[in-house]
Amino acid sequence: MGLLNPPSWVWEGEGVRYRRAGVSLFAQVCRPKGPSQGAVLLVPGGFGPPTASMLARCRAWAERSVLGVVPHLRGRGRSGGRITGCLEEAEDLAHLARLLPRLGADRHAYAGYSLGACVALKAAALEGKARGVVFAIGPVDFAEQVAILRRSRPEALPRWREVFGDAPEALARQSPLPYASRLRAPLLLLQAGNDPLIPPTQACRLRDAREAMGRRVHQVALTREGEVWTGPLTKGRACLRPTGFGPEGEDHLVLFPDLHHTVIPAMEALAERFLLSWMRP
């Protein structure tokens, strides 16, 4: 995996330049004014560079005395290499996590969004020292993603096939499911109930994998405003078994039944609550 020796790195502007397996990689770093109270790795989704909103999150964490880190995943933004989806990107990110003590952060957690959620979970499982992972509206079953795109967005299929492959074994390699049992840190799953790309049953499959390894998974349904959902849970949403919140140190699956593939303030507030809890000494 190339994870045994500390990676070499240099400061480059407001970030760090490092290498893995011969590929030059970059990560934006938002440094607090004083000593850091840990680090949050904010992992973007999609096939492009980090968005302005992701960089705003990075700066907001620095204002809370937490080191914010936004990797430019391989093949995106200021990083070289070729996009591989949720494969080499996860190993790159695990490599980056080993830099954090040298950047002044003695503990860290991940917040991954969309495809970045898959990358974050795999990276945390690979490096083994994360305090927790926020898995926000991320894919679990890439074969199902292809089937959904074939029905709803056939124009996007060529790009997906280019990145993820088309053979069943190639799509299976992308999935974070086999890594779920390797992650010993708490997992917060944030899922949209009306997501046209990632059905809630995928998050429930990740829940099942965590329960199979002996983890308790607390389950909650919330409105867009962050209040308890009192309506029925229908279709794929019915896989949720509401229990209420538990301690932040345990796994959670939080479903927003009427939300599409987007991040809203209530979801962000929940992610921040858990991340701050995990950052405590």
PDB file of C-alpha atoms in Angstrom:
ATOM      1  CA  MET A   1       0.000   0.000   0.000  1.00  0.00           C
ATOM      2  CA  GLY A   2       3.021   2.339   0.319  1.00  0.00           C
ATOM      3  CA  LEU A   3       1.961   3.280   3.864  1.00  0.00           C
ATOM      4  CA  LEU A   4       4.937   2.025   5.893  1.00  0.00           C
ATOM      5  CA  ASN A   5       7.281   5.021   5.686  1.00  0.00           C
ATOM      6  CA  PRO A   6       6.355   8.655   6.423  1.00  0.00           C
ATOM      7  CA  PRO A   7       5.779  10.497   3.125  1.00  0.00           C
ATOM      8  CA  SER A   8       7.994  13.402   2.145  1.00  0.00           C
ATOM      9  CA  TRP A   9       6.227  16.731   1.790  1.00  0.00           C
ATOM     10  CA  VAL A  10       6.791  20.461   1.363  1.00  0.00           C
ATOM     11  CA  TRP A  11       4.679  23.529   2.008  1.00  0.00           C
ATOM     12  CA  GLU A  12       3.256  24.997  -1.194  1.00  0.00           C
ATOM     13  CA  GLY A  13       1.357  28.217  -0.653  1.00  0.00           C
ATOM     14  CA  GLU A  14      -1.575  27.471   1.636  1.00  0.00           C
ATOM     15  CA  GLY A  15      -1.176  23.718   1.351  1.00  0.00           C
ATOM     16  CA  VAL A  16       1.212  20.799   1.232  1.00  0.00           C
ATOM     17  CA  ARG A  17       2.697  18.970  -1.727  1.00  0.00           C
ATOM     18  CA  TYR A  18       3.442  15.272  -1.193  1.00  0.00           C
ATOM     19  CA  ARG A  19       3.896  12.132  -3.268  1.00  0.00           C
ATOM     20  CA  ARG A  20       2.604   8.577  -3.272  1.00  0.00           C
ATOM     21  CA  ALA A  21       3.531   5.882  -5.754  1.00  0.00           C
ATOM     22  CA  GLY A  22       5.212   8.465  -7.976  1.00  0.00           C
ATOM     23  CA  VAL A  23       2.186  10.776  -8.161  1.00  0.00           C
ATOM     24  CA  SER A  24       2.415  14.418  -7.048  1.00  0.00           C
ATOM     25  CA  LEU A  25      -0.513  15.298  -4.775  1.00  0.00           C
ATOM     26  CA  PHE A  26      -1.732  18.484  -3.108  1.00  0.00           C
ATOM     27  CA  ALA A  27      -3.880  19.284  -0.076  1.00  0.00           C
ATOM     28  CA  GLN A  28      -5.209  22.661   1.025  1.00  0.00           C
ATOM     29  CA  VAL A  29      -4.415  23.301   4.700  1.00  0.00           C
ATOM     30  CA  CYS A  30      -6.272  25.818   6.878  1.00  0.00           C
ATOM     31  CA  ARG A  31      -4.159  26.444   9.964  1.00  0.00           C
ATOM     32  CA  PRO A  32      -5.575  27.837  13.212  1.00  0.00           C
ATOM     33  CA  LYS A  33      -3.866  30.859  14.757  1.00  0.00           C
ATOM     34  CA  GLY A  34      -2.852  28.907  17.849  1.00  0.00           C
ATOM     35  CA  PRO A  35      -2.146  25.225  18.596  1.00  0.00           C
ATOM     36  CA  SER A  36      -4.499  22.887  16.770  1.00  0.00           C
ATOM     37  CA  GLN A  37      -7.055  20.776  18.604  1.00  0.00           C
ATOM     38  CA  GLY A  38      -6.780  17.994  16.038  1.00  0.00           C
ATOM     39  CA  ALA A  39      -7.503  17.904  12.310  1.00  0.00           C
ATOM     40  CA  VAL A  40     -10.538  17.318  10.114  1.00  0.00           C
ATOM     41  CA  LEU A  41      -9.933  15.867   6.652  1.00  0.00           C
ATOM     42  CA  LEU A  42     -12.684  17.227   4.395  1.00  0.00           C
ATOM     43  CA  VAL A  43     -12.959  14.936   1.388  1.00  0.00           C
ATOM     44  CA  PRO A  44     -14.798  16.336  -1.646  1.00  0.00           C
ATOM     45  CA  GLY A  45     -16.843  14.342  -4.109  1.00  0.00           C
ATOM     46  CA  GLY A  46     -17.100  14.576  -7.866  1.00  0.00           C
ATOM     47  CA  PHE A  47     -14.415  14.624 -10.522  1.00  0.00           C
ATOM     48  CA  GLY A  48     -13.350  18.257 -10.217  1.00  0.00           C
ATOM     49  CA  PRO A  49     -11.339  20.404  -7.790  1.00  0.00           C
ATOM     50  CA  PRO A  50     -12.700  21.233  -4.326  1.00  0.00           C
ATOM     51  CA  THR A  51     -15.586  23.691  -4.391  1.00  0.00           C
ATOM     52  CA  ALA A  52     -15.712  27.097  -2.728  1.00  0.00           C
ATOM     53  CA  SER A  53     -18.065  25.679  -0.077  1.00  0.00           C
ATOM     54  CA  MET A  54     -15.531  22.953   0.791  1.00  0.00           C
ATOM     55  CA  LEU A  55     -12.793  25.562   1.225  1.00  0.00           C
ATOM     56  CA  ALA A  56     -15.178  27.615   3.393  1.00  0.00           C
ATOM     57  CA  ARG A  57     -15.614  24.567   5.641  1.00  0.00           C
ATOM     58  CA  CYS A  58     -11.840  24.295   5.837  1.00  0.00           C
ATOM     59  CA  ARG A  59     -11.495  27.897   7.035  1.00  0.00           C
ATOM     60  CA  ALA A  60     -14.363  27.478   9.502  1.00  0.00           C
ATOM     61  CA  TRP A  61     -12.560  24.585  11.180  1.00  0.00           C
ATOM     62  CA  ALA A  62      -9.400  26.667  11.498  1.00  0.00           C
ATOM     63  CA  GLU A  63     -11.451  29.333  13.284  1.00  0.00           C
ATOM     64  CA  ARG A  64     -12.396  26.633  15.803  1.00  0.00           C
ATOM     65  CA  SER A  65      -8.724  25.846  16.456  1.00  0.00           C
ATOM     66  CA  VAL A  66      -8.939  22.672  14.378  1.00  0.00           C
ATOM     67  CA  LEU A  67      -6.630  22.073  11.429  1.00  0.00           C
ATOM     68  CA  GLY A  68      -8.722  21.901   8.263  1.00  0.00           C
ATOM     69  CA  VAL A  69      -7.375  19.779   5.402  1.00  0.00           C
ATOM     70  CA  VAL A  70      -8.963  19.511   1.944  1.00  0.00           C
ATOM     71  CA  PRO A  71      -7.189  17.014  -0.336  1.00  0.00           C
ATOM     72  CA  HIS A  72      -7.203  17.563  -4.066  1.00  0.00           C
ATOM     73  CA  LEU A  73      -7.833  13.930  -4.939  1.00  0.00           C
ATOM     74  CA  ARG A  74      -5.680  12.479  -7.714  1.00  0.00           C
ATOM     75  CA  GLY A  75      -6.520  13.736 -11.177  1.00  0.00           C
ATOM     76  CA  ARG A  76      -8.370  16.756  -9.759  1.00  0.00           C
ATOM     77  CA  GLY A  77      -7.393  20.340  -9.075  1.00  0.00           C
ATOM     78  CA  ARG A  78      -3.686  20.668  -8.262  1.00  0.00           C
ATOM     79  CA  SER A  79      -2.995  16.926  -7.946  1.00  0.00           C
ATOM     80  CA  GLY A  80      -1.534  14.784 -10.696  1.00  0.00           C
ATOM     81  CA  GLY A  81      -2.358  11.220 -11.628  1.00  0.00           C
ATOM     82  CA  ARG A  82      -5.475   9.654 -13.071  1.00  0.00           C
ATOM     83  CA  ILE A  83      -8.884   9.493 -11.418  1.00  0.00           C
ATOM     84  CA  THR A  84      -9.667   5.958 -10.249  1.00  0.00           C
ATOM     85  CA  GLY A  85     -12.853   6.707  -8.269  1.00  0.00           C
ATOM     86  CA  CYS A  86     -12.586   5.158  -4.812  1.00  0.00           C
ATOM     87  CA  LEU A  87      -9.375   3.129  -5.246  1.00  0.00           C
ATOM     88  CA  GLU A  88      -5.997   4.893  -5.387  1.00  0.00           C
ATOM     89  CA  GLU A  89      -7.642   7.985  -3.900  1.00  0.00           C
ATOM     90  CA  ALA A  90      -8.233   6.142  -0.614  1.00  0.00           C
ATOM     91  CA  GLU A  91      -4.605   5.015  -0.382  1.00  0.00           C
ATOM     92  CA  ASP A  92      -3.429   8.551  -1.178  1.00  0.00           C
ATOM     93  CA  LEU A  93      -5.623   9.921   1.602  1.00  0.00           C
ATOM     94  CA  ALA A  94      -4.427   7.360   4.138  1.00  0.00           C
ATOM     95  CA  HIS A  95      -0.895   8.403   3.200  1.00  0.00           C
ATOM     96  CA  LEU A  96      -1.787  12.059   3.804  1.00  0.00           C
ATOM     97  CA  ALA A  97      -3.274  11.251   7.212  1.00  0.00           C
ATOM     98  CA  ARG A  98       0.151  10.065   8.358  1.00  0.00           C
ATOM     99  CA  LEU A  99       1.463  13.604   7.778  1.00  0.00           C
ATOM    100  CA  LEU A 100      -0.887  15.184  10.273  1.00  0.00           C
ATOM    101  CA  PRO A 101       1.263  14.815  13.425  1.00  0.00           C
ATOM    102  CA  ARG A 102       4.038  16.627  11.565  1.00  0.00           C
ATOM    103  CA  LEU A 103       1.546  19.414  10.824  1.00  0.00           C
ATOM    104  CA  GLY A 104       0.770  19.775  14.521  1.00  0.00           C
ATOM    105  CA  ALA A 105      -2.357  17.591  14.787  1.00  0.00           C
ATOM    106  CA  ASP A 106      -2.186  14.662  17.204  1.00  0.00           C
ATOM    107  CA  ARG A 107      -5.674  13.364  16.365  1.00  0.00           C
ATOM    108  CA  HIS A 108      -7.929  13.495  13.345  1.00  0.00           C
ATOM    109  CA  ALA A 109     -11.279  12.554  11.838  1.00  0.00           C
ATOM    110  CA  TYR A 110     -12.797  12.502   8.345  1.00  0.00           C
ATOM    111  CA  ALA A 111     -15.822  14.128   6.742  1.00  0.00           C
ATOM    112  CA  GLY A 112     -16.438  12.760   3.248  1.00  0.00           C
ATOM    113  CA  TYR A 113     -19.115  13.971   0.856  1.00  0.00           C
ATOM    114  CA  SER A 114     -20.671  11.962  -1.998  1.00  0.00           C
ATOM    115  CA  LEU A 115     -17.843  10.007  -3.686  1.00  0.00           C
ATOM    116  CA  GLY A 116     -15.522  11.545  -1.085  1.00  0.00           C
ATOM    117  CA  ALA A 117     -17.421   9.639   1.622  1.00  0.00           C
ATOM    118  CA  CYS A 118     -16.351   6.351   0.046  1.00  0.00           C
ATOM    119  CA  VAL A 119     -12.745   7.591  -0.135  1.00  0.00           C
ATOM    120  CA  ALA A 120     -12.827   8.760   3.498  1.00  0.00           C
ATOM    121  CA  LEU A 121     -14.153   5.474   4.895  1.00  0.00           C
ATOM    122  CA  LYS A 122     -11.602   3.399   3.007  1.00  0.00           C
ATOM    123  CA  ALA A 123      -8.732   5.704   3.996  1.00  0.00           C
ATOM    124  CA  ALA A 124      -9.699   5.597   7.674  1.00  0.00           C
ATOM    125  CA  ALA A 125      -9.895   1.803   7.561  1.00  0.00           C
ATOM    126  CA  LEU A 126      -6.480   1.613   5.890  1.00  0.00           C
ATOM    127  CA  GLU A 127      -4.588   3.903   8.268  1.00  0.00           C
ATOM    128  CA  GLY A 128      -6.393   2.865  11.441  1.00  0.00           C
ATOM    129  CA  LYS A 129      -5.919   5.957  13.633  1.00  0.00           C
ATOM    130  CA  ALA A 130      -8.926   8.126  12.812  1.00  0.00           C
ATOM    131  CA  ARG A 131     -11.213   9.244  15.625  1.00  0.00           C
ATOM    132  CA  GLY A 132     -14.292   8.897  13.417  1.00  0.00           C
ATOM    133  CA  VAL A 133     -15.765   9.186   9.917  1.00  0.00           C
ATOM    134  CA  VAL A 134     -18.691  11.247   8.654  1.00  0.00           C
ATOM    135  CA  PHE A 135     -20.056   9.443   5.581  1.00  0.00           C
ATOM    136  CA  ALA A 136     -22.337  12.008   3.933  1.00  0.00           C
ATOM    137  CA  ILE A 137     -24.605  10.907   1.052  1.00  0.00           C
ATOM    138  CA  GLY A 138     -21.975   8.512  -0.257  1.00  0.00           C
ATOM    139  CA  PRO A 139     -22.251   5.548  -2.663  1.00  0.00           C
ATOM    140  CA  VAL A 140     -21.921   1.968  -1.484  1.00  0.00           C
ATOM    141  CA  ASP A 141     -22.979  -0.138  -4.492  1.00  0.00           C
ATOM    142  CA  PHE A 142     -21.385   1.057  -7.736  1.00  0.00           C
ATOM    143  CA  ALA A 143     -23.125  -1.558  -9.864  1.00  0.00           C
ATOM    144  CA  GLU A 144     -26.431  -0.128  -8.702  1.00  0.00           C
ATOM    145  CA  GLN A 145     -25.160   3.369  -9.526  1.00  0.00           C
ATOM    146  CA  VAL A 146     -24.557   2.283 -13.118  1.00  0.00           C
ATOM    147  CA  ALA A 147     -28.053   0.799 -13.342  1.00  0.00           C
ATOM    148  CA  ILE A 148     -29.575   4.031 -12.017  1.00  0.00           C
ATOM    149  CA  LEU A 149     -27.592   6.142 -14.473  1.00  0.00           C
ATOM    150  CA  ARG A 150     -28.593   3.860 -17.346  1.00  0.00           C
ATOM    151  CA  ARG A 151     -32.246   4.602 -16.546  1.00  0.00           C
ATOM    152  CA  SER A 152     -32.070   8.261 -15.558  1.00  0.00           C
ATOM    153  CA  ARG A 153     -28.906   9.832 -16.980  1.00  0.00           C
ATOM    154  CA  PRO A 154     -27.598   7.729 -19.878  1.00  0.00           C
ATOM    155  CA  GLU A 155     -25.473  10.657 -21.096  1.00  0.00           C
ATOM    156  CA  ALA A 156     -23.334  10.295 -17.912  1.00  0.00           C
ATOM    157  CA  LEU A 157     -22.601   6.602 -18.427  1.00  0.00           C
ATOM    158  CA  PRO A 158     -19.511   6.939 -20.673  1.00  0.00           C
ATOM    159  CA  ARG A 159     -17.695   9.037 -18.077  1.00  0.00           C
ATOM    160  CA  TRP A 160     -18.632   6.646 -15.264  1.00  0.00           C
ATOM    161  CA  ARG A 161     -17.442   3.649 -17.247  1.00  0.00           C
ATOM    162  CA  GLU A 162     -14.178   5.452 -17.993  1.00  0.00           C
ATOM    163  CA  VAL A 163     -13.528   6.037 -14.272  1.00  0.00           C
ATOM    164  CA  PHE A 164     -15.056   3.016 -12.558  1.00  0.00           C
ATOM    165  CA  GLY A 165     -14.979   0.343 -15.221  1.00  0.00           C
ATOM    166  CA  ASP A 166     -17.941  -1.734 -16.293  1.00  0.00           C
ATOM    167  CA  ALA A 167     -17.149  -5.310 -15.276  1.00  0.00           C
ATOM    168  CA  PRO A 168     -18.831  -6.536 -12.052  1.00  0.00           C
ATOM    169  CA  GLU A 169     -15.484  -7.209 -10.360  1.00  0.00           C
ATOM    170  CA  ALA A 170     -14.237  -3.687 -11.179  1.00  0.00           C
ATOM    171  CA  LEU A 171     -17.366  -2.103  -9.742  1.00  0.00           C
ATOM    172  CA  ALA A 172     -17.197  -4.319  -6.636  1.00  0.00           C
ATOM    173  CA  ARG A 173     -13.634  -3.142  -5.948  1.00  0.00           C
ATOM    174  CA  GLN A 174     -14.904   0.426  -5.683  1.00  0.00           C
ATOM    175  CA  SER A 175     -17.306  -0.317  -2.827  1.00  0.00           C
ATOM    176  CA  PRO A 176     -16.479   0.714   0.757  1.00  0.00           C
ATOM    177  CA  LEU A 177     -18.518  -2.204   2.152  1.00  0.00           C
ATOM    178  CA  PRO A 178     -15.556  -4.613   2.570  1.00  0.00           C
ATOM    179  CA  TYR A 179     -13.750  -1.905   4.561  1.00  0.00           C
ATOM    180  CA  ALA A 180     -16.627  -1.285   6.975  1.00  0.00           C
ATOM    181  CA  SER A 181     -15.592  -4.140   9.255  1.00  0.00           C
ATOM    182  CA  ARG A 182     -11.997  -2.851   9.348  1.00  0.00           C
ATOM    183  CA  LEU A 183     -12.988   0.573  10.650  1.00  0.00           C
ATOM    184  CA  ARG A 184     -12.796   0.603  14.451  1.00  0.00           C
ATOM    185  CA  ALA A 185     -13.696   4.288  14.839  1.00  0.00           C
ATOM    186  CA  PRO A 186     -17.317   5.514  15.057  1.00  0.00           C
ATOM    187  CA  LEU A 187     -19.181   6.064  11.792  1.00  0.00           C
ATOM    188  CA  LEU A 188     -21.846   8.711  11.194  1.00  0.00           C
ATOM    189  CA  LEU A 189     -23.921   7.928   8.093  1.00  0.00           C
ATOM    190  CA  LEU A 190     -25.899  10.856   6.680  1.00  0.00           C
ATOM    191  CA  GLN A 191     -28.355   9.809   3.985  1.00  0.00           C
ATOM    192  CA  ALA A 192     -30.902  11.595   1.796  1.00  0.00           C
ATOM    193  CA  GLY A 193     -34.188   9.752   1.385  1.00  0.00           C
ATOM    194  CA  ASN A 194     -35.027  11.230  -2.033  1.00  0.00           C
ATOM    195  CA  ASP A 195     -31.566  10.962  -3.533  1.00  0.00           C
ATOM    196  CA  PRO A 196     -32.014  10.137  -7.237  1.00  0.00           C
ATOM    197  CA  LEU A 197     -28.491   8.680  -7.445  1.00  0.00           C
ATOM    198  CA  ILE A 198     -27.921   6.909  -4.099  1.00  0.00           C
ATOM    199  CA  PRO A 199     -30.977   5.172  -2.620  1.00  0.00           C
ATOM    200  CA  PRO A 200     -31.256   4.947   1.190  1.00  0.00           C
ATOM    201  CA  THR A 201     -31.038   1.158   1.001  1.00  0.00           C
ATOM    202  CA  GLN A 202     -27.319   1.595   0.288  1.00  0.00           C
ATOM    203  CA  ALA A 203     -26.792   3.332   3.643  1.00  0.00           C
ATOM    204  CA  CYS A 204     -28.789   0.554   5.296  1.00  0.00           C
ATOM    205  CA  ARG A 205     -26.432  -2.011   3.762  1.00  0.00           C
ATOM    206  CA  LEU A 206     -23.513  -0.172   5.314  1.00  0.00           C
ATOM    207  CA  ARG A 207     -25.399  -0.175   8.625  1.00  0.00           C
ATOM    208  CA  ASP A 208     -25.902  -3.931   8.307  1.00  0.00           C
ATOM    209  CA  ALA A 209     -22.174  -4.434   7.746  1.00  0.00           C
ATOM    210  CA  ARG A 210     -21.382  -2.471  10.895  1.00  0.00           C
ATOM    211  CA  GLU A 211     -23.956  -4.388  12.933  1.00  0.00           C
ATOM    212  CA  ALA A 212     -22.531  -7.666  11.641  1.00  0.00           C
ATOM    213  CA  MET A 213     -19.162  -6.767  13.193  1.00  0.00           C
ATOM    214  CA  GLY A 214     -20.847  -6.127  16.542  1.00  0.00           C
ATOM    215  CA  ARG A 215     -21.295  -2.347  16.391  1.00  0.00           C
ATOM    216  CA  ARG A 216     -24.508  -0.805  17.638  1.00  0.00           C
ATOM    217  CA  VAL A 217     -25.949   1.607  15.065  1.00  0.00           C
ATOM    218  CA  HIS A 218     -28.369   4.234  16.382  1.00  0.00           C
ATOM    219  CA  GLN A 219     -30.900   5.290  13.743  1.00  0.00           C
ATOM    220  CA  VAL A 220     -32.750   8.582  13.385  1.00  0.00           C
ATOM    221  CA  ALA A 221     -34.990  10.245  10.797  1.00  0.00           C
ATOM    222  CA  LEU A 222     -34.908  14.070  10.652  1.00  0.00           C
ATOM    223  CA  THR A 223     -36.661  16.818   8.738  1.00  0.00           C
ATOM    224  CA  ARG A 224     -34.763  19.386   6.678  1.00  0.00           C
ATOM    225  CA  GLU A 225     -34.845  21.630   9.753  1.00  0.00           C
ATOM    226  CA  GLY A 226     -33.213  18.968  11.911  1.00  0.00           C
ATOM    227  CA  GLU A 227     -36.369  18.063  13.847  1.00  0.00           C
ATOM    228  CA  VAL A 228     -37.570  14.508  14.461  1.00  0.00           C
ATOM    229  CA  TRP A 229     -39.391  13.128  11.412  1.00  0.00           C
ATOM    230  CA  THR A 230     -42.955  12.099  12.284  1.00  0.00           C
ATOM    231  CA  GLY A 231     -44.184  11.037   8.851  1.00  0.00           C
ATOM    232  CA  PRO A 232     -44.158   7.509   7.423  1.00  0.00           C
ATOM    233  CA  LEU A 233     -40.992   5.942   6.035  1.00  0.00           C
ATOM    234  CA  THR A 234     -41.946   4.453   2.681  1.00  0.00           C
ATOM    235  CA  LYS A 235     -40.226   2.567  -0.128  1.00  0.00           C
ATOM    236  CA  GLY A 236     -36.445   2.370   0.340  1.00  0.00           C
ATOM    237  CA  ARG A 237     -36.635   4.676   3.365  1.00  0.00           C
ATOM    238  CA  ALA A 238     -38.432   1.921   5.259  1.00  0.00           C
ATOM    239  CA  CYS A 239     -35.106   0.128   5.769  1.00  0.00           C
ATOM    240  CA  LEU A 240     -34.434   2.596   8.619  1.00  0.00           C
ATOM    241  CA  ARG A 241     -35.327   1.346  12.114  1.00  0.00           C
ATOM    242  CA  PRO A 242     -35.595   4.539  14.213  1.00  0.00           C
ATOM    243  CA  THR A 243     -34.086   4.248  17.693  1.00  0.00           C
ATOM    244  CA  GLY A 244     -33.088   7.815  18.588  1.00  0.00           C
ATOM    245  CA  PHE A 245     -29.617   9.237  19.107  1.00  0.00           C
ATOM    246  CA  GLY A 246     -26.977   7.553  21.220  1.00  0.00           C
ATOM    247  CA  PRO A 247     -23.504   8.653  22.360  1.00  0.00           C
ATOM    248  CA  GLU A 248     -21.358  10.277  19.675  1.00  0.00           C
ATOM    249  CA  GLY A 249     -18.760   7.566  20.223  1.00  0.00           C
ATOM    250  CA  GLU A 250     -21.128   4.981  18.723  1.00  0.00           C
ATOM    251  CA  ASP A 251     -22.310   4.524  15.124  1.00  0.00           C
ATOM    252  CA  HIS A 252     -25.301   6.429  13.765  1.00  0.00           C
ATOM    253  CA  LEU A 253     -27.417   6.331  10.621  1.00  0.00           C
ATOM    254  CA  VAL A 254     -29.348   9.582  10.162  1.00  0.00           C
ATOM    255  CA  LEU A 255     -31.867   9.733   7.320  1.00  0.00           C
ATOM    256  CA  PHE A 256     -33.397  12.920   5.924  1.00  0.00           C
ATOM    257  CA  PRO A 257     -36.420  11.311   4.185  1.00  0.00           C
ATOM    258  CA  ASP A 258     -37.368  14.268   1.951  1.00  0.00           C
ATOM    259  CA  LEU A 259     -33.847  15.396   1.046  1.00  0.00           C
ATOM    260  CA  HIS A 260     -32.232  15.042  -2.381  1.00  0.00           C
ATOM    261  CA  HIS A 261     -28.498  14.657  -3.118  1.00  0.00           C
ATOM    262  CA  THR A 262     -27.410  17.791  -1.286  1.00  0.00           C
ATOM    263  CA  VAL A 263     -25.943  18.991   1.990  1.00  0.00           C
ATOM    264  CA  ILE A 264     -28.101  21.323   4.090  1.00  0.00           C
ATOM    265  CA  PRO A 265     -27.379  23.308   7.290  1.00  0.00           C
ATOM    266  CA  ALA A 266     -29.044  20.709   9.546  1.00  0.00           C
ATOM    267  CA  MET A 267     -26.823  17.986   8.083  1.00  0.00           C
ATOM    268  CA  GLU A 268     -23.721  20.158   8.450  1.00  0.00           C
ATOM    269  CA  ALA A 269     -24.596  20.953  12.071  1.00  0.00           C
ATOM    270  CA  LEU A 270     -24.911  17.253  12.835  1.00  0.00           C
ATOM    271  CA  ALA A 271     -21.575  16.469  11.212  1.00  0.00           C
ATOM    272  CA  GLU A 272     -19.903  19.268  13.168  1.00  0.00           C
ATOM    273  CA  ARG A 273     -21.408  18.039  16.449  1.00  0.00           C
ATOM    274  CA  PHE A 274     -19.936  14.583  15.980  1.00  0.00           C
ATOM    275  CA  LEU A 275     -16.580  15.805  14.669  1.00  0.00           C
ATOM    276  CA  LEU A 276     -16.128  18.145  17.633  1.00  0.00           C
ATOM    277  CA  SER A 277     -16.944  15.300  19.992  1.00  0.00           C
ATOM    278  CA  TRP A 278     -14.359  13.075  18.334  1.00  0.00           C
ATOM    279  CA  MET A 279     -11.724  15.843  18.548  1.00  0.00           C
ATOM    280  CA  ARG A 280     -11.851  15.962  22.348  1.00  0.00           C
ATOM    281  CA  PRO A 281      -8.615  14.773  24.033  1.00  0.00           C
TER     282      PRO A 281
END
